Amino acid sequence: MELGDDDQITTEKLLNKEDQETSNSTSTLKKRIWLENKKLWVVAAPAIFTRFTTFGTGIISQAFIGHIGSKELAAFALVFTVFLRFAQGILLGMANGLETLCGQAYGAKQYHMLGIYLQRGWIVSIVASFLLLPVFIFTGPILKALGQDEEIADMAETMALWFIPIVFSFIVSYTCQMYLQAQSKNMIIAYLAAAALSIHVVLSWLLTMKYKFGIIGAMVSTILAFWIPNAGQLLFVTCGGCPQTWTGFSTLAFNDLWPVFKLSVSSGAMLCLEVWYNTVLILLTGNMKNAEVEIDALSICLNISGWELMISLGFMAAASVRIANELGSGNSKAAKFSIATIVTTSMSIGFVLFVIFLLYGGRIAYLFTESRDVVSTVAHLSPLLAFSILLNSIQPVLSGVAIGSGWQSTVAYVNLGSYYLIGVPIGIVLGYVFIMQVEGVWIGMLIGVFVQTIVLIIITCRTDWDKQVSIAQKRVNRWFVKVEHDSNSTNE
């Protein structure tokens, strides 16, 4: 049956209309992806840069102390990598609870609550910092009990006292970062971090190399490097940089602290279980045959992985801010779209790095060592390094989604099960029973990260995001405080 002229014209119009709708739909999707990426990079780019500079501060201090003496370097490395990172993990993790609250309140346009949450975060972090002090006061006895050399332990005990001001710097640093990130105002953090790093390099050279102040000079420079950004952030927050969200100091910060404390503890547990995972890997490797080469190779791999992880942590910050903002504003579809965009972007970068380290891992090792044995071991481990980098491009983003949604306690249990009940036991069996050495331990660790990633993907995919919006709004209303601009703040 042939179509008449009118039918043919109608059919052509319908086809043209379908083509136009498809074109409009594609154009709308591209526009949404472009807009989401703009919002993503506003948070991610400064966060990545800030983490690179903070990571670099410790590397610079270690480099200058290495020129003072080998025992001084060993003492600094012990305190920095074990004790300071222990404290850092707890305080950063606790600050992530603030990230949930600030992000969701900002999305709900309860701007004045951010300043109150910030002050509550300071109170909780101050209490946690004082509880951590005995670790640094009794560093020497702790290290001796762990079997460390007495001379190095005594030196580490003296050096640990210099780290106490650095521990207290984390109170301001991490809380202000979460507060500013929630508002996408973290470029100021990047500028301050860059300035502090530059001053640290110059001051370290002057005090250690030129004027020969030794450990005192190196530690004074390190303390200033951590506190200079804090001074800048406090001035920015309290002197007009955040007029909507900072309404001054308030006694309301002391109200209803227990729920904030519980969320902060859950966040701390979640992050610490991740931070300590690599420490377990090093401790397990230290007891192996030919441990010196194994540890040198592993430290190079973990150093490379650590630098790459700074990128992933930047995306983690972006994910937590974007999800918290969208949940707070009541937009579940936008939250889901943000997750898809951030995971895709981070995974694309991770895949490029995966290919590079899979193909050239051994050659890159020459940047860190001249030992052929170490380079050979790194080349042998490079496939594991490449897969670690690939998983690191996904897992932190999903952790960021959890922080933005307020699931910290759930993820803490996931981390405990996947890392310490699956990853570590498998690593011990492969490394020691099957005599696969460091490779076996690392495979076990990778299995743990893989299990964690799969579980987080399942949780994220099966989540009812409309329900999460409702939970976020209840959380915002639960801690909502009405501010009367013409009088003192009062509870609603």
Coordinates of C-alpha atoms in Angstrom, one line a residue, residues 26 41 43 54 100 159 161 167 292 329 338-339 389 425 428 477 482:
T26 CA 21.8 15.2 23.4
W41 CA 36.4 21.2 39.3
V43 CA 36.1 22.1 44.4
T54 CA 50.5 19.5 52.2
T100 CA 28.4 16.4 55.8
M159 CA 61.3 15.5 68.3
L161 CA 57.2 17.4 71.3
V167 CA 48.6 18.4 65.8
E292 CA 65.6 -4.0 52.8
S329 CA 18.6 21.3 48.4
S338 CA 26.8 14.2 40.2
I339 CA 27.8 10.7 41.3
I389 CA 45.9 3.3 41.1
P425 CA 44.4 -12.3 56.4
I428 CA 49.4 -12.9 55.4
N477 CA 16.0 20.7 60.6
K482 CA 17.0 30.5 63.9

